[in-house]
Amino acid sequence: MKIKLNQLDILLEVAAQGSIGKAAKALHLTQPAISKTIQEMEAEIGMPILQRSSRGVTLNEYGQVLLRHARDIDRSLHQARDEIDNLLGKAMRQLRVGFTSAASYGPFTNTLIQFQARYPGVKLIVMEGRPQQIHDALENQRLDIAVITTANHTSQNSMYYESLYALSNTVIAGNQHPVTHTTSLKNLMDYPWLDWDEPGEHSILGQVFRRYNLPLPQNIIHCSSPWIMARMMEQTHAVSMWTSVRLRFPGYSPNLRPLVLREVLPASSIGILCPNIARLSTAGNTFMEMLRINTRDWLQDSDALEMVVRV
């Protein structure tokens, strides 16, 4: 039989969930994609493997045989991963973590400090970048796990994504900016704008202007450094869109201020991204669990309540 490993992963999840819909949600796939995979496996073995009822789906006798061997294969792959991790020194010896600057405020930095204190023998490699740079590094196996900012609350290319919290966005300007009253995006289009990413699906600025059927401003400077952005806004009439945490970073707030807009800006989600949660190393799983706990505690603080959007 020519059955692929990703098909066996889907079979295991369908069996565990007893529902194609729940399996699709757990795997971040669509229900048609799950159904198609089941049909491909049924075509390969020449027999149906599912029984459908009003309560969900169960595996029939043919499906149970396939499931038993799928579990054996899954256990073998996990053992192989552990052995390879040990050979490469990554099981609990090295962890490569990526992050976006907005995600670094609050629970993320606290988790790094606690992880290093608890596991001093683990070599931590931490890299900051823009979301697409982090995504590419995960795809190319230069990173194990990342905490990133995203505007659409989803991941790409079937990576595992887990949302932690969402931050409000606001338009920021220098204290000397001529606009001091409630305004609109349309009234700000003639000013220079500073954007984190070049125009495209990853640009939060582009998404916001499309949302309100407005063309992009003519004068946009693309810069991934918040420090340089802040200095430019202090000395010019440039404006930029920042998440609510950025003015909390040391050195930014004295000379910058938020502008009051009529439009409602979308929130940015902060979440965990990794290529495959089932293949994450022991160090990665440990870091993720510590981050979940720290996030839960941080969300109870008054500091977080002022910035976090309830979605």
C-alpha positions as YAML, in Angstrom:
chain: A
units: angstrom
residues:
- id: 1
  name: MET
  ca: [0.00, 0.00, 0.00]
- id: 2
  name: LYS
  ca: [1.23, 3.49, -0.84]
- id: 3
  name: ILE
  ca: [-0.10, 5.39, 2.18]
- id: 4
  name: LYS
  ca: [1.69, 8.57, 3.20]
- id: 5
  name: LEU
  ca: [2.64, 9.60, 6.72]
- id: 6
  name: ASN
  ca: [0.42, 12.69, 6.64]
- id: 7
  name: GLN
  ca: [-2.52, 10.43, 5.75]
- id: 8
  name: LEU
  ca: [-1.79, 8.31, 8.82]
- id: 9
  name: ASP
  ca: [-1.64, 11.47, 10.96]
- id: 10
  name: ILE
  ca: [-5.12, 12.37, 9.72]
- id: 11
  name: LEU
  ca: [-6.40, 8.85, 10.38]
- id: 12
  name: LEU
  ca: [-5.09, 8.99, 13.96]
- id: 13
  name: GLU
  ca: [-6.77, 12.33, 14.58]
- id: 14
  name: VAL
  ca: [-10.12, 11.26, 13.08]
- id: 15
  name: ALA
  ca: [-10.07, 8.15, 15.27]
- id: 16
  name: ALA
  ca: [-9.23, 10.20, 18.36]
- id: 17
  name: GLN
  ca: [-11.85, 12.89, 17.71]
- id: 18
  name: GLY
  ca: [-14.65, 10.70, 16.34]
- id: 19
  name: SER
  ca: [-15.51, 13.57, 14.02]
- id: 20
  name: ILE
  ca: [-14.15, 14.84, 10.71]
- id: 21
  name: GLY
  ca: [-15.00, 18.42, 11.71]
- id: 22
  name: LYS
  ca: [-13.14, 18.21, 15.03]
- id: 23
  name: ALA
  ca: [-10.18, 16.51, 13.38]
- id: 24
  name: ALA
  ca: [-10.02, 19.27, 10.76]
- id: 25
  name: LYS
  ca: [-10.01, 21.93, 13.48]
- id: 26
  name: ALA
  ca: [-7.31, 20.15, 15.50]
- id: 27
  name: LEU
  ca: [-5.08, 19.77, 12.42]
- id: 28
  name: HIS
  ca: [-5.81, 23.26, 11.04]
- id: 29
  name: LEU
  ca: [-7.19, 21.75, 7.83]
- id: 30
  name: THR
  ca: [-10.55, 21.97, 6.07]
- id: 31
  name: GLN
  ca: [-13.20, 19.27, 6.33]
- id: 32
  name: PRO
  ca: [-13.06, 18.62, 2.55]
- id: 33
  name: ALA
  ca: [-9.30, 18.05, 2.84]
- id: 34
  name: ILE
  ca: [-9.84, 15.49, 5.60]
- id: 35
  name: SER
  ca: [-12.61, 13.74, 3.64]
- id: 36
  name: LYS
  ca: [-10.45, 13.63, 0.51]
- id: 37
  name: THR
  ca: [-7.58, 12.02, 2.44]
- id: 38
  name: ILE
  ca: [-9.91, 9.36, 3.87]
- id: 39
  name: GLN
  ca: [-11.21, 8.64, 0.36]
- id: 40
  name: GLU
  ca: [-7.64, 8.30, -0.94]
- id: 41
  name: MET
  ca: [-6.82, 5.76, 1.77]
- id: 42
  name: GLU
  ca: [-10.03, 3.84, 1.07]
- id: 43
  name: ALA
  ca: [-9.17, 3.77, -2.63]
- id: 44
  name: GLU
  ca: [-5.67, 2.51, -1.83]
- id: 45
  name: ILE
  ca: [-6.84, -0.44, 0.29]
- id: 46
  name: GLY
  ca: [-9.96, -1.02, -1.80]
- id: 47
  name: MET
  ca: [-12.38, -0.96, 1.14]
- id: 48
  name: PRO
  ca: [-14.22, 1.68, 3.21]
- id: 49
  name: ILE
  ca: [-12.65, 2.39, 6.61]
- id: 50
  name: LEU
  ca: [-15.25, 4.66, 8.24]
- id: 51
  name: GLN
  ca: [-18.75, 4.21, 9.55]
- id: 52
  name: ARG
  ca: [-20.78, 7.42, 9.67]
- id: 53
  name: SER
  ca: [-23.68, 8.12, 12.01]
- id: 54
  name: SER
  ca: [-25.50, 11.11, 13.51]
- id: 55
  name: ARG
  ca: [-23.01, 11.03, 16.41]
- id: 56
  name: GLY
  ca: [-19.91, 11.23, 14.20]
- id: 57
  name: VAL
  ca: [-17.60, 8.67, 12.63]
- id: 58
  name: THR
  ca: [-15.97, 5.46, 13.83]
- id: 59
  name: LEU
  ca: [-13.49, 3.11, 12.19]
- id: 60
  name: ASN
  ca: [-14.83, -0.19, 10.88]
- id: 61
  name: GLU
  ca: [-12.85, -3.44, 11.04]
- id: 62
  name: TYR
  ca: [-10.68, -2.45, 8.07]
- id: 63
  name: GLY
  ca: [-10.07, 0.96, 9.57]
- id: 64
  name: GLN
  ca: [-9.15, -0.58, 12.92]
- id: 65
  name: VAL
  ca: [-6.44, -2.68, 11.29]
- id: 66
  name: LEU
  ca: [-5.03, 0.40, 9.59]
- id: 67
  name: LEU
  ca: [-5.28, 2.38, 12.84]
- id: 68
  name: ARG
  ca: [-3.33, -0.25, 14.80]
- id: 69
  name: HIS
  ca: [-0.44, -0.12, 12.38]
- id: 70
  name: ALA
  ca: [-0.65, 3.69, 12.15]
- id: 71
  name: ARG
  ca: [-0.14, 3.86, 15.93]
- id: 72
  name: ASP
  ca: [2.87, 1.54, 15.66]
- id: 73
  name: ILE
  ca: [4.37, 3.73, 12.94]
- id: 74
  name: ASP
  ca: [3.68, 6.90, 14.93]
- id: 75
  name: ARG
  ca: [5.40, 5.45, 18.01]
- id: 76
  name: SER
  ca: [8.38, 4.38, 15.90]
- id: 77
  name: LEU
  ca: [8.66, 7.85, 14.37]
- id: 78
  name: HIS
  ca: [8.59, 9.46, 17.82]
- id: 79
  name: GLN
  ca: [11.31, 7.09, 18.99]
- id: 80
  name: ALA
  ca: [13.34, 7.91, 15.90]
- id: 81
  name: ARG
  ca: [12.89, 11.63, 16.57]
- id: 82
  name: ASP
  ca: [14.07, 11.21, 20.16]
- id: 83
  name: GLU
  ca: [17.13, 9.26, 19.01]
- id: 84
  name: ILE
  ca: [17.94, 11.85, 16.35]
- id: 85
  name: ASP
  ca: [17.43, 14.65, 18.90]
- id: 86
  name: ASN
  ca: [19.90, 12.95, 21.18]
- id: 87
  name: LEU
  ca: [22.41, 12.53, 18.37]
- id: 88
  name: LEU
  ca: [22.07, 16.17, 17.36]
- id: 89
  name: GLY
  ca: [22.05, 17.38, 20.94]
- id: 90
  name: LYS
  ca: [18.65, 19.07, 20.66]
- id: 91
  name: ALA
  ca: [16.36, 17.09, 22.96]
- id: 92
  name: MET
  ca: [17.11, 19.24, 26.00]
- id: 93
  name: ARG
  ca: [20.40, 20.78, 24.95]
- id: 94
  name: GLN
  ca: [19.42, 23.40, 22.39]
- id: 95
  name: LEU
  ca: [16.33, 25.48, 21.59]
- id: 96
  name: ARG
  ca: [16.09, 28.01, 18.75]
- id: 97
  name: VAL
  ca: [13.31, 30.54, 19.33]
- id: 98
  name: GLY
  ca: [12.14, 33.29, 16.99]
- id: 99
  name: PHE
  ca: [10.03, 36.30, 17.92]
- id: 100
  name: THR
  ca: [8.65, 39.56, 16.59]
- id: 101
  name: SER
  ca: [9.36, 42.71, 18.60]
- id: 102
  name: ALA
  ca: [5.72, 43.26, 19.64]
- id: 103
  name: ALA
  ca: [5.60, 39.69, 20.96]
- id: 104
  name: SER
  ca: [8.63, 40.24, 23.19]
- id: 105
  name: TYR
  ca: [6.77, 42.35, 25.75]
- id: 106
  name: GLY
  ca: [5.40, 40.64, 28.85]
- id: 107
  name: PRO
  ca: [5.22, 36.83, 29.10]
- id: 108
  name: PHE
  ca: [7.70, 36.00, 26.33]
- id: 109
  name: THR
  ca: [10.73, 37.65, 27.93]
- id: 110
  name: ASN
  ca: [9.74, 36.31, 31.35]
- id: 111
  name: THR
  ca: [9.56, 32.81, 29.87]
- id: 112
  name: LEU
  ca: [13.05, 33.11, 28.38]
- id: 113
  name: ILE
  ca: [14.43, 34.17, 31.76]
- id: 114
  name: GLN
  ca: [12.66, 31.37, 33.65]
- id: 115
  name: PHE
  ca: [13.56, 28.73, 31.07]
- id: 116
  name: GLN
  ca: [17.24, 29.64, 31.18]
- id: 117
  name: ALA
  ca: [17.23, 29.64, 34.99]
- id: 118
  name: ARG
  ca: [15.51, 26.26, 35.19]
- id: 119
  name: TYR
  ca: [17.49, 24.60, 32.37]
- id: 120
  name: PRO
  ca: [20.93, 26.26, 32.34]
- id: 121
  name: GLY
  ca: [22.34, 23.39, 30.28]
- id: 122
  name: VAL
  ca: [20.10, 24.17, 27.31]
- id: 123
  name: LYS
  ca: [21.69, 26.42, 24.70]
- id: 124
  name: LEU
  ca: [19.17, 29.15, 23.87]
- id: 125
  name: ILE
  ca: [19.36, 30.77, 20.43]
- id: 126
  name: VAL
  ca: [16.88, 33.66, 20.15]
- id: 127
  name: MET
  ca: [16.26, 35.55, 16.90]
- id: 128
  name: GLU
  ca: [14.11, 38.65, 16.29]
- id: 129
  name: GLY
  ca: [12.54, 39.28, 12.89]
- id: 130
  name: ARG
  ca: [9.43, 40.23, 10.99]
- id: 131
  name: PRO
  ca: [6.66, 37.59, 10.73]
- id: 132
  name: GLN
  ca: [7.57, 36.46, 7.21]
- id: 133
  name: GLN
  ca: [11.26, 36.18, 8.10]
- id: 134
  name: ILE
  ca: [10.38, 34.08, 11.15]
- id: 135
  name: HIS
  ca: [8.03, 31.91, 9.07]
- id: 136
  name: ASP
  ca: [10.74, 31.28, 6.48]
- id: 137
  name: ALA
  ca: [13.26, 30.36, 9.20]
- id: 138
  name: LEU
  ca: [10.80, 27.83, 10.65]
- id: 139
  name: GLU
  ca: [10.19, 26.33, 7.21]
- id: 140
  name: ASN
  ca: [13.93, 26.03, 6.59]
- id: 141
  name: GLN
  ca: [14.52, 24.48, 10.04]
- id: 142
  name: ARG
  ca: [16.66, 27.34, 11.30]
- id: 143
  name: LEU
  ca: [14.19, 27.79, 14.19]
- id: 144
  name: ASP
  ca: [12.28, 25.29, 16.33]
- id: 145
  name: ILE
  ca: [9.47, 27.51, 17.60]
- id: 146
  name: ALA
  ca: [8.40, 31.15, 17.39]
- id: 147
  name: VAL
  ca: [6.17, 33.70, 19.08]
- id: 148
  name: ILE
  ca: [4.91, 36.02, 16.37]
- id: 149
  name: THR
  ca: [2.54, 38.85, 15.57]
- id: 150
  name: THR
  ca: [-0.09, 38.25, 12.91]
- id: 151
  name: ALA
  ca: [-3.01, 40.33, 11.69]
- id: 152
  name: ASN
  ca: [-5.12, 37.47, 10.29]
- id: 153
  name: HIS
  ca: [-4.93, 35.05, 13.28]
- id: 154
  name: THR
  ca: [-3.92, 32.16, 11.04]
- id: 155
  name: SER
  ca: [-0.78, 30.35, 10.06]
- id: 156
  name: GLN
  ca: [0.43, 29.36, 6.60]
- id: 157
  name: ASN
  ca: [1.41, 26.12, 4.93]
- id: 158
  name: SER
  ca: [-0.32, 23.97, 7.57]
- id: 159
  name: MET
  ca: [2.03, 25.01, 10.39]
- id: 160
  name: TYR
  ca: [0.75, 24.66, 13.94]
- id: 161
  name: TYR
  ca: [-0.52, 27.98, 15.31]
- id: 162
  name: GLU
  ca: [-1.82, 28.68, 18.81]
- id: 163
  name: SER
  ca: [-3.13, 32.14, 19.67]
- id: 164
  name: LEU
  ca: [-2.12, 33.48, 23.10]
- id: 165
  name: TYR
  ca: [-3.70, 36.94, 23.16]
- id: 166
  name: ALA
  ca: [-4.51, 39.90, 20.91]
- id: 167
  name: LEU
  ca: [-3.20, 43.47, 21.10]
- id: 168
  name: SER
  ca: [-4.95, 46.63, 19.98]
- id: 169
  name: ASN
  ca: [-3.37, 48.76, 17.25]
- id: 170
  name: THR
  ca: [-3.11, 52.53, 17.09]
- id: 171
  name: VAL
  ca: [-1.57, 55.18, 14.85]
- id: 172
  name: ILE
  ca: [1.44, 56.86, 16.48]
- id: 173
  name: ALA
  ca: [3.00, 60.27, 15.80]
- id: 174
  name: GLY
  ca: [5.57, 62.56, 17.38]
- id: 175
  name: ASN
  ca: [4.49, 65.09, 19.99]
- id: 176
  name: GLN
  ca: [5.08, 67.88, 17.48]
- id: 177
  name: HIS
  ca: [2.74, 66.43, 14.85]
- id: 178
  name: PRO
  ca: [0.18, 69.04, 13.68]
- id: 179
  name: VAL
  ca: [-2.83, 66.69, 14.05]
- id: 180
  name: THR
  ca: [-4.10, 67.01, 17.63]
- id: 181
  name: HIS
  ca: [-7.82, 66.25, 17.24]
- id: 182
  name: THR
  ca: [-9.85, 63.18, 16.24]
- id: 183
  name: THR
  ca: [-9.10, 62.43, 12.62]
- id: 184
  name: SER
  ca: [-9.43, 59.69, 9.99]
- id: 185
  name: LEU
  ca: [-7.08, 57.58, 7.90]
- id: 186
  name: LYS
  ca: [-8.11, 59.59, 4.84]
- id: 187
  name: ASN
  ca: [-6.93, 62.83, 6.49]
- id: 188
  name: LEU
  ca: [-3.55, 61.25, 7.24]
- id: 189
  name: MET
  ca: [-2.82, 60.01, 3.72]
- id: 190
  name: ASP
  ca: [-0.75, 63.07, 2.76]
- id: 191
  name: TYR
  ca: [1.69, 62.58, 5.63]
- id: 192
  name: PRO
  ca: [4.70, 60.24, 5.37]
- id: 193
  name: TRP
  ca: [3.96, 56.77, 6.73]
- id: 194
  name: LEU
  ca: [6.34, 54.27, 8.29]
- id: 195
  name: ASP
  ca: [5.39, 50.64, 7.66]
- id: 196
  name: TRP
  ca: [6.95, 47.49, 9.11]
- id: 197
  name: ASP
  ca: [6.63, 45.42, 5.93]
- id: 198
  name: GLU
  ca: [6.59, 46.06, 2.22]
- id: 199
  name: PRO
  ca: [3.13, 46.13, 0.57]
- id: 200
  name: GLY
  ca: [1.55, 42.70, 0.41]
- id: 201
  name: GLU
  ca: [-0.51, 40.27, 2.42]
- id: 202
  name: HIS
  ca: [1.85, 40.56, 5.42]
- id: 203
  name: SER
  ca: [1.61, 44.36, 5.69]
- id: 204
  name: ILE
  ca: [-0.76, 45.39, 8.49]
- id: 205
  name: LEU
  ca: [-0.90, 48.88, 6.99]
- id: 206
  name: GLY
  ca: [-1.95, 47.47, 3.63]
- id: 207
  name: GLN
  ca: [-4.66, 45.35, 5.25]
- id: 208
  name: VAL
  ca: [-6.10, 48.32, 7.15]
- id: 209
  name: PHE
  ca: [-6.25, 50.60, 4.10]
- id: 210
  name: ARG
  ca: [-7.89, 47.82, 2.05]
- id: 211
  name: ARG
  ca: [-10.40, 47.31, 4.84]
- id: 212
  name: TYR
  ca: [-11.61, 50.91, 4.44]
- id: 213
  name: ASN
  ca: [-11.33, 50.92, 0.62]
- id: 214
  name: LEU
  ca: [-8.54, 53.48, 0.63]
- id: 215
  name: PRO
  ca: [-5.46, 53.54, -1.60]
- id: 216
  name: LEU
  ca: [-2.12, 53.27, 0.13]
- id: 217
  name: PRO
  ca: [-0.45, 56.61, 0.97]
- id: 218
  name: GLN
  ca: [2.00, 57.76, -1.68]
- id: 219
  name: ASN
  ca: [4.90, 58.27, 0.73]
- id: 220
  name: ILE
  ca: [5.65, 55.05, 2.63]
- id: 221
  name: ILE
  ca: [9.00, 54.22, 4.18]
- id: 222
  name: HIS
  ca: [9.46, 50.55, 5.06]
- id: 223
  name: CYS
  ca: [11.47, 49.98, 8.21]
- id: 224
  name: SER
  ca: [11.63, 47.02, 10.60]
- id: 225
  name: SER
  ca: [13.38, 48.93, 13.41]
- id: 226
  name: PRO
  ca: [11.04, 50.51, 16.01]
- id: 227
  name: TRP
  ca: [13.95, 52.60, 17.35]
- id: 228
  name: ILE
  ca: [14.57, 54.20, 13.95]
- id: 229
  name: MET
  ca: [10.83, 54.68, 13.45]
- id: 230
  name: ALA
  ca: [10.56, 56.46, 16.78]
- id: 231
  name: ARG
  ca: [13.44, 58.81, 15.97]
- id: 232
  name: MET
  ca: [11.91, 59.62, 12.56]
- id: 233
  name: MET
  ca: [8.50, 60.39, 14.07]
- id: 234
  name: GLU
  ca: [10.13, 62.63, 16.68]
- id: 235
  name: GLN
  ca: [11.85, 64.72, 14.01]
- id: 236
  name: THR
  ca: [9.29, 64.66, 11.15]
- id: 237
  name: HIS
  ca: [5.53, 64.57, 10.62]
- id: 238
  name: ALA
  ca: [5.63, 60.84, 9.80]
- id: 239
  name: VAL
  ca: [3.05, 58.52, 11.34]
- id: 240
  name: SER
  ca: [3.02, 54.75, 11.87]
- id: 241
  name: MET
  ca: [0.73, 51.97, 13.05]
- id: 242
  name: TRP
  ca: [1.93, 50.27, 16.23]
- id: 243
  name: THR
  ca: [0.55, 47.67, 18.59]
- id: 244
  name: SER
  ca: [-0.40, 48.92, 22.04]
- id: 245
  name: VAL
  ca: [2.71, 47.49, 23.71]
- id: 246
  name: ARG
  ca: [5.27, 49.51, 21.77]
- id: 247
  name: LEU
  ca: [4.90, 52.73, 23.74]
- id: 248
  name: ARG
  ca: [5.71, 50.63, 26.84]
- id: 249
  name: PHE
  ca: [9.22, 49.96, 25.54]
- id: 250
  name: PRO
  ca: [11.87, 52.12, 27.30]
- id: 251
  name: GLY
  ca: [12.67, 55.37, 25.56]
- id: 252
  name: TYR
  ca: [9.67, 55.49, 23.20]
- id: 253
  name: SER
  ca: [6.84, 57.15, 25.11]
- id: 254
  name: PRO
  ca: [8.24, 60.61, 26.09]
- id: 255
  name: ASN
  ca: [8.26, 61.99, 22.54]
- id: 256
  name: LEU
  ca: [5.50, 59.94, 20.89]
- id: 257
  name: ARG
  ca: [1.72, 59.88, 21.25]
- id: 258
  name: PRO
  ca: [-1.25, 57.98, 19.80]
- id: 259
  name: LEU
  ca: [-3.60, 59.74, 17.40]
- id: 260
  name: VAL
  ca: [-7.35, 59.35, 17.90]
- id: 261
  name: LEU
  ca: [-9.01, 57.86, 14.79]
- id: 262
  name: ARG
  ca: [-12.63, 57.50, 13.78]
- id: 263
  name: GLU
  ca: [-11.86, 54.11, 12.25]
- id: 264
  name: VAL
  ca: [-11.60, 50.94, 14.33]
- id: 265
  name: LEU
  ca: [-8.26, 49.28, 13.68]
- id: 266
  name: PRO
  ca: [-8.01, 45.46, 13.67]
- id: 267
  name: ALA
  ca: [-6.20, 43.75, 16.51]
- id: 268
  name: SER
  ca: [-2.91, 41.88, 16.11]
- id: 269
  name: SER
  ca: [-2.73, 38.36, 17.45]
- id: 270
  name: ILE
  ca: [0.29, 37.14, 19.39]
- id: 271
  name: GLY
  ca: [0.71, 33.39, 19.09]
- id: 272
  name: ILE
  ca: [2.98, 30.37, 18.99]
- id: 273
  name: LEU
  ca: [4.06, 29.03, 15.61]
- id: 274
  name: CYS
  ca: [5.94, 25.81, 14.90]
- id: 275
  name: PRO
  ca: [6.21, 23.53, 11.87]
- id: 276
  name: ASN
  ca: [4.67, 20.44, 13.53]
- id: 277
  name: ILE
  ca: [3.50, 20.27, 17.15]
- id: 278
  name: ALA
  ca: [3.78, 16.47, 17.13]
- id: 279
  name: ARG
  ca: [7.45, 16.66, 16.13]
- id: 280
  name: LEU
  ca: [8.44, 19.44, 18.55]
- id: 281
  name: SER
  ca: [11.43, 18.57, 20.74]
- id: 282
  name: THR
  ca: [11.26, 18.14, 24.50]
- id: 283
  name: ALA
  ca: [12.84, 21.58, 24.96]
- id: 284
  name: GLY
  ca: [10.28, 23.14, 22.62]
- id: 285
  name: ASN
  ca: [7.33, 21.55, 24.38]
- id: 286
  name: THR
  ca: [8.69, 22.62, 27.76]
- id: 287
  name: PHE
  ca: [9.16, 26.21, 26.60]
- id: 288
  name: MET
  ca: [5.66, 26.28, 25.11]
- id: 289
  name: GLU
  ca: [4.04, 25.07, 28.33]
- id: 290
  name: MET
  ca: [5.96, 27.63, 30.39]
- id: 291
  name: LEU
  ca: [4.85, 30.36, 27.97]
- id: 292
  name: ARG
  ca: [1.20, 29.30, 28.27]
- id: 293
  name: ILE
  ca: [1.37, 29.52, 32.08]
- id: 294
  name: ASN
  ca: [3.16, 32.89, 32.06]
- id: 295
  name: THR
  ca: [0.66, 34.25, 29.55]
- id: 296
  name: ARG
  ca: [-2.28, 33.13, 31.68]
- id: 297
  name: ASP
  ca: [-0.80, 34.89, 34.72]
- id: 298
  name: TRP
  ca: [0.14, 38.03, 32.77]
- id: 299
  name: LEU
  ca: [-3.38, 38.40, 31.37]
- id: 300
  name: GLN
  ca: [-4.63, 38.88, 34.94]
- id: 301
  name: ASP
  ca: [-2.37, 41.92, 35.49]
- id: 302
  name: SER
  ca: [-3.68, 45.47, 35.13]
- id: 303
  name: ASP
  ca: [-0.77, 46.12, 32.76]
- id: 304
  name: ALA
  ca: [-2.18, 43.58, 30.28]
- id: 305
  name: LEU
  ca: [-5.80, 44.66, 30.69]
- id: 306
  name: GLU
  ca: [-4.94, 48.10, 29.27]
- id: 307
  name: MET
  ca: [-3.54, 46.63, 26.03]
- id: 308
  name: VAL
  ca: [-5.17, 43.28, 25.36]
- id: 309
  name: VAL
  ca: [-8.23, 43.01, 23.13]
- id: 310
  name: ARG
  ca: [-10.79, 40.42, 24.15]
- id: 311
  name: VAL
  ca: [-11.66, 38.40, 21.02]
...
